[in-house]
Coordinates of C-alpha atoms in Angstrom, one line a residue:
Chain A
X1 CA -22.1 129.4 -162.9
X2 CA -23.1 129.9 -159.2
X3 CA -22.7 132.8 -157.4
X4 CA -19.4 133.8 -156.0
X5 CA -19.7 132.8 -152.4
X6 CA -17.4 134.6 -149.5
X7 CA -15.8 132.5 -147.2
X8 CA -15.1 133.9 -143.5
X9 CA -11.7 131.4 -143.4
X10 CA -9.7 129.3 -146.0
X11 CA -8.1 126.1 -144.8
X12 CA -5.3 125.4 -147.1
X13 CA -4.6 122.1 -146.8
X14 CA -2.3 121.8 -150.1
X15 CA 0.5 119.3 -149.3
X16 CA -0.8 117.6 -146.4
X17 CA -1.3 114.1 -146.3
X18 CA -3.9 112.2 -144.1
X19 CA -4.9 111.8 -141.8
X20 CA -4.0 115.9 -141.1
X21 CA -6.6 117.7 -144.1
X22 CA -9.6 116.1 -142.0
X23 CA -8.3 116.2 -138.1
X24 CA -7.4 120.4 -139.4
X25 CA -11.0 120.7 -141.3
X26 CA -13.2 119.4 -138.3
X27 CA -10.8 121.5 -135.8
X28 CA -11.4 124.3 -137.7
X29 CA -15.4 124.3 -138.2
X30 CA -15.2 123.3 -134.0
X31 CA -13.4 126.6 -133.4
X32 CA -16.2 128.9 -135.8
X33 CA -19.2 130.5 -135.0
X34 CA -22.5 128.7 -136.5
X35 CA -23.1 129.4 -139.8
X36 CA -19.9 130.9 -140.8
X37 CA -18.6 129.8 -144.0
X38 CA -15.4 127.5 -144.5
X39 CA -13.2 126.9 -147.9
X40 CA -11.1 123.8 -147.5
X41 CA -7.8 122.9 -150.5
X42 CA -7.0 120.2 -150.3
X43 CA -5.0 117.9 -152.6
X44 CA -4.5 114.7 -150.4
X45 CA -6.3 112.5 -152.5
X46 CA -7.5 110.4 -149.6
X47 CA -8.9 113.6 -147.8
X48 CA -11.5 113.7 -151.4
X49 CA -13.8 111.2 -150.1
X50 CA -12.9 111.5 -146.2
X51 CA -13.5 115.2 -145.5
X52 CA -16.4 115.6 -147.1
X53 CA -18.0 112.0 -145.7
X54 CA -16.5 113.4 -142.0
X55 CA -17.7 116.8 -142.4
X56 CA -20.9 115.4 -143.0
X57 CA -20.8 112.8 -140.2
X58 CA -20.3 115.2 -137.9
X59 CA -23.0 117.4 -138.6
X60 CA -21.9 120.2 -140.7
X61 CA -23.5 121.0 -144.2
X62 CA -22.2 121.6 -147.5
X63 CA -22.5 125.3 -149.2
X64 CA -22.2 124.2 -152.4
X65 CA -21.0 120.5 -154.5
X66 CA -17.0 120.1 -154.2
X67 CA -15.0 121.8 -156.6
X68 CA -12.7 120.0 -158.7
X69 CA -9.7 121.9 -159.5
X70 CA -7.0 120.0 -161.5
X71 CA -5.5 117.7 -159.1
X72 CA -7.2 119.5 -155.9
X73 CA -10.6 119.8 -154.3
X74 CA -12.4 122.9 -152.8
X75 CA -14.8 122.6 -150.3
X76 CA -17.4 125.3 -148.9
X77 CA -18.4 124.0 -145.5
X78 CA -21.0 126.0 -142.9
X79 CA -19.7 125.2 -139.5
Chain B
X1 CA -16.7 107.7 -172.7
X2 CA -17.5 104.8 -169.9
X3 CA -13.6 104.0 -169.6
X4 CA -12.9 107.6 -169.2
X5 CA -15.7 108.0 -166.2
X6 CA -14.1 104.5 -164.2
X7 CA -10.5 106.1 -164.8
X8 CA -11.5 109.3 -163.5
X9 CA -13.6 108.5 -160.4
X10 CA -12.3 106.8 -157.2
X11 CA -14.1 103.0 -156.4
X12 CA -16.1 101.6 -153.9
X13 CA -13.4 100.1 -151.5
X14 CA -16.0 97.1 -150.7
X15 CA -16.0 96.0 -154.7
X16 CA -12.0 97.0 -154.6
X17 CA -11.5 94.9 -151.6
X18 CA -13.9 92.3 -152.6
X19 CA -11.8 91.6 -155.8
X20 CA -8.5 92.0 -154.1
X21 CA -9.4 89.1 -151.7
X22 CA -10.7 86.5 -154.7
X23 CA -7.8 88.1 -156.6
X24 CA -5.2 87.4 -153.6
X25 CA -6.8 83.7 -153.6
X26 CA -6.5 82.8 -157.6
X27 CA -2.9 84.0 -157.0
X28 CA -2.1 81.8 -154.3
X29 CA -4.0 78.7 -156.2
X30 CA -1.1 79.6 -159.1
X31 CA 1.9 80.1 -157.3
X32 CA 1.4 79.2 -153.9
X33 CA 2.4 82.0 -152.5
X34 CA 0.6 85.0 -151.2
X35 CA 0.6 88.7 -151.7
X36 CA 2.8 90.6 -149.8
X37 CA 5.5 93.2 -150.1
X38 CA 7.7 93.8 -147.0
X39 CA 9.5 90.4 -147.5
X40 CA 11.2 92.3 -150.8
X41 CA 11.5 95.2 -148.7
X42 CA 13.7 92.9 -146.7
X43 CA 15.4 91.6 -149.8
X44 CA 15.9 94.9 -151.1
X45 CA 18.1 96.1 -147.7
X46 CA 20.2 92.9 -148.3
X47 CA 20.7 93.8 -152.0
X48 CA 21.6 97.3 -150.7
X49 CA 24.3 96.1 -148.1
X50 CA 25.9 93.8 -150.9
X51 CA 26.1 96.7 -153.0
X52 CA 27.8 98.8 -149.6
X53 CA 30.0 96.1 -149.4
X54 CA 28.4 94.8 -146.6
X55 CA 29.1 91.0 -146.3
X56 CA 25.7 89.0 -145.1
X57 CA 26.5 85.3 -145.8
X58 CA 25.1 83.8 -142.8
X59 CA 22.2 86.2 -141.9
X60 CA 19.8 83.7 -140.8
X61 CA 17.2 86.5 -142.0
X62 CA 18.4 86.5 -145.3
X63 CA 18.1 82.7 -145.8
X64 CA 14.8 82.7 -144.0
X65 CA 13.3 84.8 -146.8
X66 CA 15.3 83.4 -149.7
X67 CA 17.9 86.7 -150.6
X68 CA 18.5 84.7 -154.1
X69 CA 19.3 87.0 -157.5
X70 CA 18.2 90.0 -157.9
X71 CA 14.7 92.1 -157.6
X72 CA 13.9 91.9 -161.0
X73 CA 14.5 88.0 -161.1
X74 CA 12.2 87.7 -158.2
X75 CA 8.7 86.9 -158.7
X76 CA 7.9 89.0 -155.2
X77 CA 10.4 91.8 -156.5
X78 CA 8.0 92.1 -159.8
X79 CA 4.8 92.0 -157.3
X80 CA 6.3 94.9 -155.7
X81 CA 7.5 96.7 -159.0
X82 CA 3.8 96.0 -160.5
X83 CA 1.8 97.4 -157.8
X84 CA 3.9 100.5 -158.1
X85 CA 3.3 100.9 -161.5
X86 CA -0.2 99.7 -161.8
X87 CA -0.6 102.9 -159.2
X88 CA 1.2 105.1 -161.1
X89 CA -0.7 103.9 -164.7
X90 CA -3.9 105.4 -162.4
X91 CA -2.6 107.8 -161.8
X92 CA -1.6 109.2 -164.2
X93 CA -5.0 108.4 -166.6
X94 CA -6.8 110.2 -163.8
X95 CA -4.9 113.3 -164.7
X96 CA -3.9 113.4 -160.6
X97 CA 0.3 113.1 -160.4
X98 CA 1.1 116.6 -158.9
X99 CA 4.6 116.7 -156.3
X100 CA 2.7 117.3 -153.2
X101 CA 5.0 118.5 -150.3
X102 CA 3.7 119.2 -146.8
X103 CA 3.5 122.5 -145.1
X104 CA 4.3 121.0 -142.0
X105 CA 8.2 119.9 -142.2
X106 CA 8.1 118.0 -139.4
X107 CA 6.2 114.9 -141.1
X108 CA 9.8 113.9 -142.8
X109 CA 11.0 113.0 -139.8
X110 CA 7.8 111.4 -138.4
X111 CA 7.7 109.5 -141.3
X112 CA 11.1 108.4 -141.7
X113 CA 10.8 107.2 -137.7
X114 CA 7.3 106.1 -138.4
X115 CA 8.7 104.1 -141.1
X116 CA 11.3 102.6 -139.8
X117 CA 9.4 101.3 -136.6
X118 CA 6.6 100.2 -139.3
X119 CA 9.4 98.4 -141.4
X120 CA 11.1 96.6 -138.4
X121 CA 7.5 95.9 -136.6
X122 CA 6.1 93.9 -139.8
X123 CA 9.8 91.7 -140.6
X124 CA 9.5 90.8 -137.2
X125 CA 6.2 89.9 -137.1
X126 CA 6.9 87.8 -141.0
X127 CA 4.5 89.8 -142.4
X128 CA 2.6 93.4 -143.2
X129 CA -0.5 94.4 -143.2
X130 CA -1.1 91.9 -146.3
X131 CA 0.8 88.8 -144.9
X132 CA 0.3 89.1 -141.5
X133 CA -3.2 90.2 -142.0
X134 CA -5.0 90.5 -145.5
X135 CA -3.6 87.5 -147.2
X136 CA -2.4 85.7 -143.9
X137 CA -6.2 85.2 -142.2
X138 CA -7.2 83.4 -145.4
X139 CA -4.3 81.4 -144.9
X140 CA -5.5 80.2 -141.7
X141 CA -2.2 81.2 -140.2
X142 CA -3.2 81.8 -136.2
X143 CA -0.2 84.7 -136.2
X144 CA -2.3 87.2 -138.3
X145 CA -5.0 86.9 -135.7
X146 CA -2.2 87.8 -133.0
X147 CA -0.9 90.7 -135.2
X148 CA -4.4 92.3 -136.1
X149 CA -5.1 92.6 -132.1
X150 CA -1.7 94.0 -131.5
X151 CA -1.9 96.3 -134.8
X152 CA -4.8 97.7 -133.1
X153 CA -3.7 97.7 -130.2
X154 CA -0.3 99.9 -131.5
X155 CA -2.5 102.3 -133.6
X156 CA -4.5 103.1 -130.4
X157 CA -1.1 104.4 -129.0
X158 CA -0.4 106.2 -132.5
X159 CA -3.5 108.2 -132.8
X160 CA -2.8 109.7 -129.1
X161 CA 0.6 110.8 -130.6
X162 CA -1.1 112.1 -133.9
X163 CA -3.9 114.1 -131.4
X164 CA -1.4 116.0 -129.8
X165 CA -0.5 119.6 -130.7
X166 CA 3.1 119.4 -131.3
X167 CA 2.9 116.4 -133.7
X168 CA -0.2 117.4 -135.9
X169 CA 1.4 121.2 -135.6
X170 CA -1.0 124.2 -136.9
X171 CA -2.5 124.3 -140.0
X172 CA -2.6 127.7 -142.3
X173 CA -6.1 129.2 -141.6
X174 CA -6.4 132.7 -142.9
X175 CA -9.5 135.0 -143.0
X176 CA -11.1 135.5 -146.0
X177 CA -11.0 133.5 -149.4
X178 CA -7.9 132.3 -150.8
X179 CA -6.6 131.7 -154.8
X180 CA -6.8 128.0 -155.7
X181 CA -4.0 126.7 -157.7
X182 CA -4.4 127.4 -162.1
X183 CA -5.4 124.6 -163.4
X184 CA -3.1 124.1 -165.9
X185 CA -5.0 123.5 -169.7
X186 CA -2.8 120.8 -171.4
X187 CA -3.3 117.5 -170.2
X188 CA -0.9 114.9 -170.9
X189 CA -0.4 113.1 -167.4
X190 CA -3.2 109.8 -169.4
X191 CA -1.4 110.2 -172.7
X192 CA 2.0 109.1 -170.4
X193 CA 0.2 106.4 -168.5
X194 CA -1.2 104.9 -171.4
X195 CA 2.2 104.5 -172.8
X196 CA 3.3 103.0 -169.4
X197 CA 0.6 100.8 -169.6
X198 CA 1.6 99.7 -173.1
X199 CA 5.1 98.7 -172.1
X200 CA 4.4 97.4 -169.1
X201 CA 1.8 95.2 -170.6
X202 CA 4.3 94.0 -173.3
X203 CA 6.7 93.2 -170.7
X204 CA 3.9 90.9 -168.8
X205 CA 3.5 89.3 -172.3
X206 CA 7.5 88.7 -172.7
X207 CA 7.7 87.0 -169.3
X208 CA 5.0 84.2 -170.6
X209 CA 6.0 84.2 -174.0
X210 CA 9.8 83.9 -172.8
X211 CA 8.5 81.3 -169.9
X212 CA 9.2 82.9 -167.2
X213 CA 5.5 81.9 -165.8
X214 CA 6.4 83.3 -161.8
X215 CA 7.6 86.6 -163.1
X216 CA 4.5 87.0 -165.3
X217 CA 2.6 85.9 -162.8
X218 CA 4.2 88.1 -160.1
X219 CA 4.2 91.2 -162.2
X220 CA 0.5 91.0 -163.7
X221 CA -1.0 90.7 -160.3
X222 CA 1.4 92.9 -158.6
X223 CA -0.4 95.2 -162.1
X224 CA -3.8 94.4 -160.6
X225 CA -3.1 94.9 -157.1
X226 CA -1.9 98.5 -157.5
X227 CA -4.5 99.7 -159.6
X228 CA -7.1 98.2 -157.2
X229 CA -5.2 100.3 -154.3
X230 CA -5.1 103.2 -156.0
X231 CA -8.4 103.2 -157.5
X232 CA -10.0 102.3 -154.2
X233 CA -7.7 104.1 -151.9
X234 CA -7.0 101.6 -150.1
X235 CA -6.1 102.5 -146.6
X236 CA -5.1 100.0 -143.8
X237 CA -3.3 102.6 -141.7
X238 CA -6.8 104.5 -141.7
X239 CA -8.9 101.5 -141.0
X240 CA -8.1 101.2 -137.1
X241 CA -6.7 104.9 -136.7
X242 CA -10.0 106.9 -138.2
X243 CA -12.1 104.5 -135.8
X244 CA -10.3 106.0 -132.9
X245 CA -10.1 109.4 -134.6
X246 CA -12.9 110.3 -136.2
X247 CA -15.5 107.7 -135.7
X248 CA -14.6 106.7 -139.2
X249 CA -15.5 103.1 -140.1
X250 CA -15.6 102.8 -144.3
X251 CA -12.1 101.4 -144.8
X252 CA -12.4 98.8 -141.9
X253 CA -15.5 97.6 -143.1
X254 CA -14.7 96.6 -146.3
X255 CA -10.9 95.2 -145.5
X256 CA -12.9 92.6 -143.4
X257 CA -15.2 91.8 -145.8
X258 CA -12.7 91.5 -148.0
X259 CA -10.8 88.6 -146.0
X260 CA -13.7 87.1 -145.5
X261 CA -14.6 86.6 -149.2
X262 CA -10.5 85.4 -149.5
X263 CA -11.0 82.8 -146.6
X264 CA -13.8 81.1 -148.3
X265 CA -12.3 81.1 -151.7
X266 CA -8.9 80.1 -150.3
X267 CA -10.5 76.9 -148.3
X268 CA -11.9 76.0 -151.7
X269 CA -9.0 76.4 -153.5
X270 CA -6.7 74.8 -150.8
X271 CA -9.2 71.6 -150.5
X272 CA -9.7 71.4 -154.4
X273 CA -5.8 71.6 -155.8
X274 CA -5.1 69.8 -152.0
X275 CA -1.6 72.6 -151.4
X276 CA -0.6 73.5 -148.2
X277 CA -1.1 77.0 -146.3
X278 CA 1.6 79.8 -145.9
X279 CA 1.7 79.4 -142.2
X280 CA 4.0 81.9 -140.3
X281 CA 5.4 81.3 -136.6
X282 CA 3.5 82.9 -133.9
X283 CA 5.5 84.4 -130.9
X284 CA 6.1 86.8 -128.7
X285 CA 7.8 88.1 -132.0
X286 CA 4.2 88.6 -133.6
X287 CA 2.5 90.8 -131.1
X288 CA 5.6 92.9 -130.3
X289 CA 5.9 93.6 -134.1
X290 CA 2.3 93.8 -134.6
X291 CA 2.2 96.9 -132.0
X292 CA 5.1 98.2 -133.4
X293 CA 3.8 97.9 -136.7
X294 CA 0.4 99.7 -135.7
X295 CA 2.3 102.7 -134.2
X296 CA 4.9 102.8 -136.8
X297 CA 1.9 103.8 -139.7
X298 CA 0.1 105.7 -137.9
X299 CA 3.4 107.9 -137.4
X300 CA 4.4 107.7 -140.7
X301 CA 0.5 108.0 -141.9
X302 CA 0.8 104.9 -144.1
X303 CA 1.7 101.3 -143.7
X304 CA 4.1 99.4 -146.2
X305 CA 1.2 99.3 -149.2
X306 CA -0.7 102.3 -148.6
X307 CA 2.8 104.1 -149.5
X308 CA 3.6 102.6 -152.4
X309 CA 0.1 104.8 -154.4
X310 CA 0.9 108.0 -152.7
X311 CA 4.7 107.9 -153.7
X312 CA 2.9 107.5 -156.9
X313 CA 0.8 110.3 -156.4
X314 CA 3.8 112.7 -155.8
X315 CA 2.9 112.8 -152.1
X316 CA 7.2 113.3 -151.2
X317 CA 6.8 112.4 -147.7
X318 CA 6.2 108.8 -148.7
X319 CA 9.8 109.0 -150.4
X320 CA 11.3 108.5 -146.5
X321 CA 8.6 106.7 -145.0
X322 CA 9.9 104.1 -148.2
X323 CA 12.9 104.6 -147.2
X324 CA 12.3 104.1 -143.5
X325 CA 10.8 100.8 -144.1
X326 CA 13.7 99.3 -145.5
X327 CA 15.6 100.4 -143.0
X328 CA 13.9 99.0 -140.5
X329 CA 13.1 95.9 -142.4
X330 CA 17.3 95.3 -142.8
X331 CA 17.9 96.4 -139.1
X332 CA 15.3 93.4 -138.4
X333 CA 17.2 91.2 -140.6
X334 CA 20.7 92.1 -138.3
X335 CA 19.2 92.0 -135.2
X336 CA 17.4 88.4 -135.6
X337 CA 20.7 86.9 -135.1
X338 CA 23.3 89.5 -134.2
X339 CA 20.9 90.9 -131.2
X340 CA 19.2 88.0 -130.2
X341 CA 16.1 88.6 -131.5
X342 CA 15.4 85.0 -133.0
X343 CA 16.6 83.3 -129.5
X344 CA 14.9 85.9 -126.9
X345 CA 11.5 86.4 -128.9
X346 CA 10.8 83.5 -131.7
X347 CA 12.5 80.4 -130.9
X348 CA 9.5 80.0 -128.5
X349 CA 6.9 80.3 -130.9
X350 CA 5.7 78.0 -132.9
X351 CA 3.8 77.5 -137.0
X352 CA 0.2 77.0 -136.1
X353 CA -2.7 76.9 -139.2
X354 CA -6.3 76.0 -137.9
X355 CA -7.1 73.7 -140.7
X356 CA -4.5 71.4 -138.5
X357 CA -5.7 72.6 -135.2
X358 CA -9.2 72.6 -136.7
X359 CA -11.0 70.6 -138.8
X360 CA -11.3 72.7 -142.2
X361 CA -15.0 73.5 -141.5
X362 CA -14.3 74.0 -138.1
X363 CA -11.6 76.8 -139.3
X364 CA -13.4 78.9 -142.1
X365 CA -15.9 79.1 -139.0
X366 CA -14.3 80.5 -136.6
X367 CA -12.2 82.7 -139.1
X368 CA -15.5 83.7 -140.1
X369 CA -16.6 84.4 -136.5
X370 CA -13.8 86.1 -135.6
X371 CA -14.1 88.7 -138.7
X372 CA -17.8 88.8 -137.6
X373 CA -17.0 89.9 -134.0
X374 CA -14.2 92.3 -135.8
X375 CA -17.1 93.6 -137.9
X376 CA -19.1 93.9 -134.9
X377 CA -16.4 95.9 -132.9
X378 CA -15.7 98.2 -135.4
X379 CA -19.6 99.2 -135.6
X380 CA -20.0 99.5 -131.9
X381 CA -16.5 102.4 -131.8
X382 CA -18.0 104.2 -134.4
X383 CA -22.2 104.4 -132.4
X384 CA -19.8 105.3 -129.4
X385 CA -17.2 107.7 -131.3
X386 CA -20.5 109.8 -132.1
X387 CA -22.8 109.4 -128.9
X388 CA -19.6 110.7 -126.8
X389 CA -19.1 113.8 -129.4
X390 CA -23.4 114.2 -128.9
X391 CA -22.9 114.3 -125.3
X392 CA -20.0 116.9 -125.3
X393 CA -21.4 118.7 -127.7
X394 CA -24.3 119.1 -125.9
X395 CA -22.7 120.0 -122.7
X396 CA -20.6 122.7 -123.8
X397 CA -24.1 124.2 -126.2
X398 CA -26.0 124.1 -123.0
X399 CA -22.8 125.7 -121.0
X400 CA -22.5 128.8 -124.1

C-alpha cells in the first residue's frame, strides 16, 4: 500500500465521454502551478489509454501507476 | 489465467486493425460483400416508417439498398446485431458495463444533431466510415478516396466547434481530493456475458446447421467485428479529430495500416476467386456527405461504429446519437428522390474502381501510395501539433 497522497484538485470526469475527459485533463494541468498534484475519474473507457498516453505527450509526469477502480480509473498527475 | 488477462486488458489497435482488415477481406471472399453498417441503418428507418404507417413503395433509396424482409432475415441486419453483441460479450467479461451519463447535459442534443448530420452525411455518401472508407479503399472504389479527404476535411470544422467554450462547457474541478465510486464486491457482469456468448454462439451454429450460410456468415463476423472494436477501441471519430486536437496520432496509424494489409489481401482474393469489386458512385454526393459525415462525429463524438461499443458500455449519450443516425440515414432515403438529391448531386457521378482505370498492379500501388502519403501526413500534424505547443509554451515561460 502506498502512501496516501493529497491532491491540490480532483477532476471528476465520471460520465463524460471523449473526446472531453482528455481536452478537461490537459486544460486543467495548463491552468496549475508546477508541481501541483492532479486526481483525474474518469470512467470513459477510451479516456484509459488516451489521458494517460496525452498527459504524458505533453510533458507532464505520473505521481503514482493508474488506479483501477471497478469500472473507473484514477489518475495522479503533477502538472 | 491467460484468457482472463486478454479479456481484461484493452489490445493493441495495430494487431486489432490488422485482423479486422484480413478479416474484412475473407468476408468479402465468402459473401461478396463488405462490412458495413449504415446501409441497415438505412433499412432499419424504412422498417420504422412501415411500421408508422408510412407508405415507401417507390423510394428509389429503398430499392437502391435492397429494403427486402426483415432485419433479422438480413445478412447485413445480423452484421449489425453481431457487432453489438460481440461488444457487449466484452464487455461484459471485462467486468466494465456501468450506465455512464454525462455531467454536461448538453451532449444529448450535440449528439442527437451530431448524429443525425453523421447519419445523413454517410447514406449520402453510400457508405460510413467502413464502406466508404475501411472496407471501400480495399475495394478499389475511387469514392472512399473522395470521402476520406472530405471526412477530414469535415472533422477539421468539428474540432473548432468541440474547442470552443460553450460546446465542451466546464468541467467539475474542485480543490482538494475527492471519494471515488465503491467498488462494488460481487462480480457477475462475465458470468452474464458468458451466457450471452453461449446463446449467441448456438444461434451462429443454428444458422449453418439450418442453412442459412449468409446469416451465419453475417452474424459470426458481425461477432468478430465487435469484439475486435471493443477490445481495441476502435476509434475512427478520434483518428482525424485527436490529430487536430491533441497531436494524437495512435488510432490513425493503425486504421491505415490496417487498409493497407485489406488492400493486398483483397487484390489476392479478387484475382484468385476472379469476383467483382463493391464499387460505389462518386459525386458531388461523396464529398458533400463525406464533410458532413466528418462534422457530424465529431459533434456527436462517435461515428456510426464507434457507437455501437459505447452503447454497449452504458455510455447513454450514444442511445441518441443511435438514434440520430437513423434519422438522418431515413431523411437521406426521402430526400434522394422527394428533394432532388439523386438528380442535383449524383446523377452526375459516376462507379469508378481502379482495377478498371488501372491495371491491378497499377491500383494496389497507388492505393498503397496514397495510404503511404496518408501515413506520412498524419506523422508530419502530429511533429507540428507539438513544435507549435513548444514554441507557445516557451513564449508564455519566458513572458511569466
Amino acid at each position: 500500500m502506498q502512501a496516501e497522497l493529497e491532491p491540490n484538485f480532483t477532476l471528476d470526469l465520471r460520465g463524460e465521454s471523449c473526446p472531453y475527459p482528455v481536452i478537461y485533463t490537459l486544460e486543467a494541468l495548463e491552468g496549475m502551478n508546477k508541481g501541483e498534484l492532479l486526481l483525474v475519474i474518469t470512467d470513459c473507457p477510451g479516456s484509459f489509454r488516451n489521458v494517460p498516453e496525452e498527459a504524458k505527450a505533453h510533458g507532464y509526469t505520473f505521481a503514482q501507476e493508474p488506479v483501477k477502480n471497478g469500472q473507473e480509473y484514477l489518475f495522479y498527475i503533477y502538472a | 489465467m491467460k484468457k482472463h488477462t486478454l479479456f481484461m486488458r484493452y489490445w493493441n489497435p495495430y494487431v486489432v486493425l490488422v485482423i479486422a482488415g484480413i478479416l474484412s477481406a475473407f468476408y468479402f471472399g465468402l459473401t461478396s460483400t463488405v462490412w458495413a453498417v449504415t446501409g441497415e441503418f438505412t433499412r432499419l428507418g424504412g422498417d420504422l416508417l412501415n411500421l408508422l404507417g408510412v407508405d415507401i413503395t417507390g423510394w428509389a433509396y429503398y430499392d437502391k439498398v435492397h429494403l427486402q424482409g426483415t432485419t433479422w432475415s438480413r445478412p447485413d441486419g445480423w452484421m449489425v446485431w453481431g457487432m453489438f453483441i460481440g461488444a457487449l460479450i466484452m464487455v461484459l467479461l471485462s467486468n466494465n458495463f456501468k450506465i455512464r451519463k454525462p455531467q454536461q447535459k448538453r451532449r444529448y442534443v450535440q449528439g442527437l444533431i451530431g448524429g443525425i448530420i453523421a447519419g445523413f452525411g454517410a447514406r449520402l455518401a453510400l457508405g460510413c466510415n467502413l464502406a466508404a472508407f475501411f472496407t471501400g479503399v480495399p475495394q478499389f472504389s475511387l469514392h472512399s478516396w473522395i470521402f476520406i479527404v472530405a471526412t477530414g476535411i469535415g472533422t477539421f470544422f468539428g474540432t473548432k466547434l468541440t474547442k470552443t467554450r460553450w460546446w465542451k462547457g466546464r468541467p467539475t474541478l474542485t480543490k482538494g481530493a475527492a471519494k471515488p465510486s465503491t467498488v462494488k464486491k460481487r462480480v457477475i457482469q462475465p458470468y452474464v456475458g458468458s451466457v450471452i456468448a453461449v446463446l449467441y454462439i448456438g444461434l451462429i451454429v443454428y444458422f449453418f446447421a439450418t442453412g442459412q450460410k449468409l446469416l451465419g456468415l453475417g452474424a459470426l463476423f458481425g461477432l468478430a467485428f465487435g469484439i475486435l472494436i471493443e477490445r481495441g477501441q476502435i476509434c475512427f471519430t478520434s483518428a482525424f479529430r485527436d490529430l487536430f486536437l491533441v497531436g494524437r496520432s495512435l488510432m490513425a496509424k493503425a486504421i491505415i495500416l490496417g487498409m493497407a494489409v485489406s488492400s493486398v489481401l483483397t487484390i489476392i482474393i479478387i484475382s484468385v476467386y476472379d469476383l467483382t469489386p463493391i464499387t460505389q458512385i462518386a459525386a458531388p454526393s461523396t464529398f458533400i456527405g463525406g464533410i458532413l459525415f466528418g462534422l457530424g462525429i465529431v459533434m456527436a463524438s462517435g461515428c456510426e461504429t464507434g457507437m455501437m461499443y459505447r452503447l454497449m458500455e452504458g455510455q447513454v449519450l450514444f442511445l441518441p446519437v443511435f438514434a440520430g443516425n437513423i434519422i438522418g440515414a431515413t431523411l437521406l432515403a426521402c430526400a434522394w428522390d422527394h428533394l432532388g438529391i439523386y438528380s442535383t448531386l449524383v446523377q452526375s457521378g459516376a462507379p469508378i474502381n481502379l482495377l478498371d482505370s488501372l491495371h491491378p498492379v497499377g491500383a494496389i500501388l497507388a492505393t498503397l501510395a496514397m495510404l503511404g502519403l496518408l501515413y506520412a501526413l498524419t506523422i508530419y500534424r502530429e511533429k507540428r501539433y507539438h513544435q507549435k505547443r513548444t514554441m507557445k509554451k516557451g513564449a508564455t515561460d519566458y513572458a511569466g
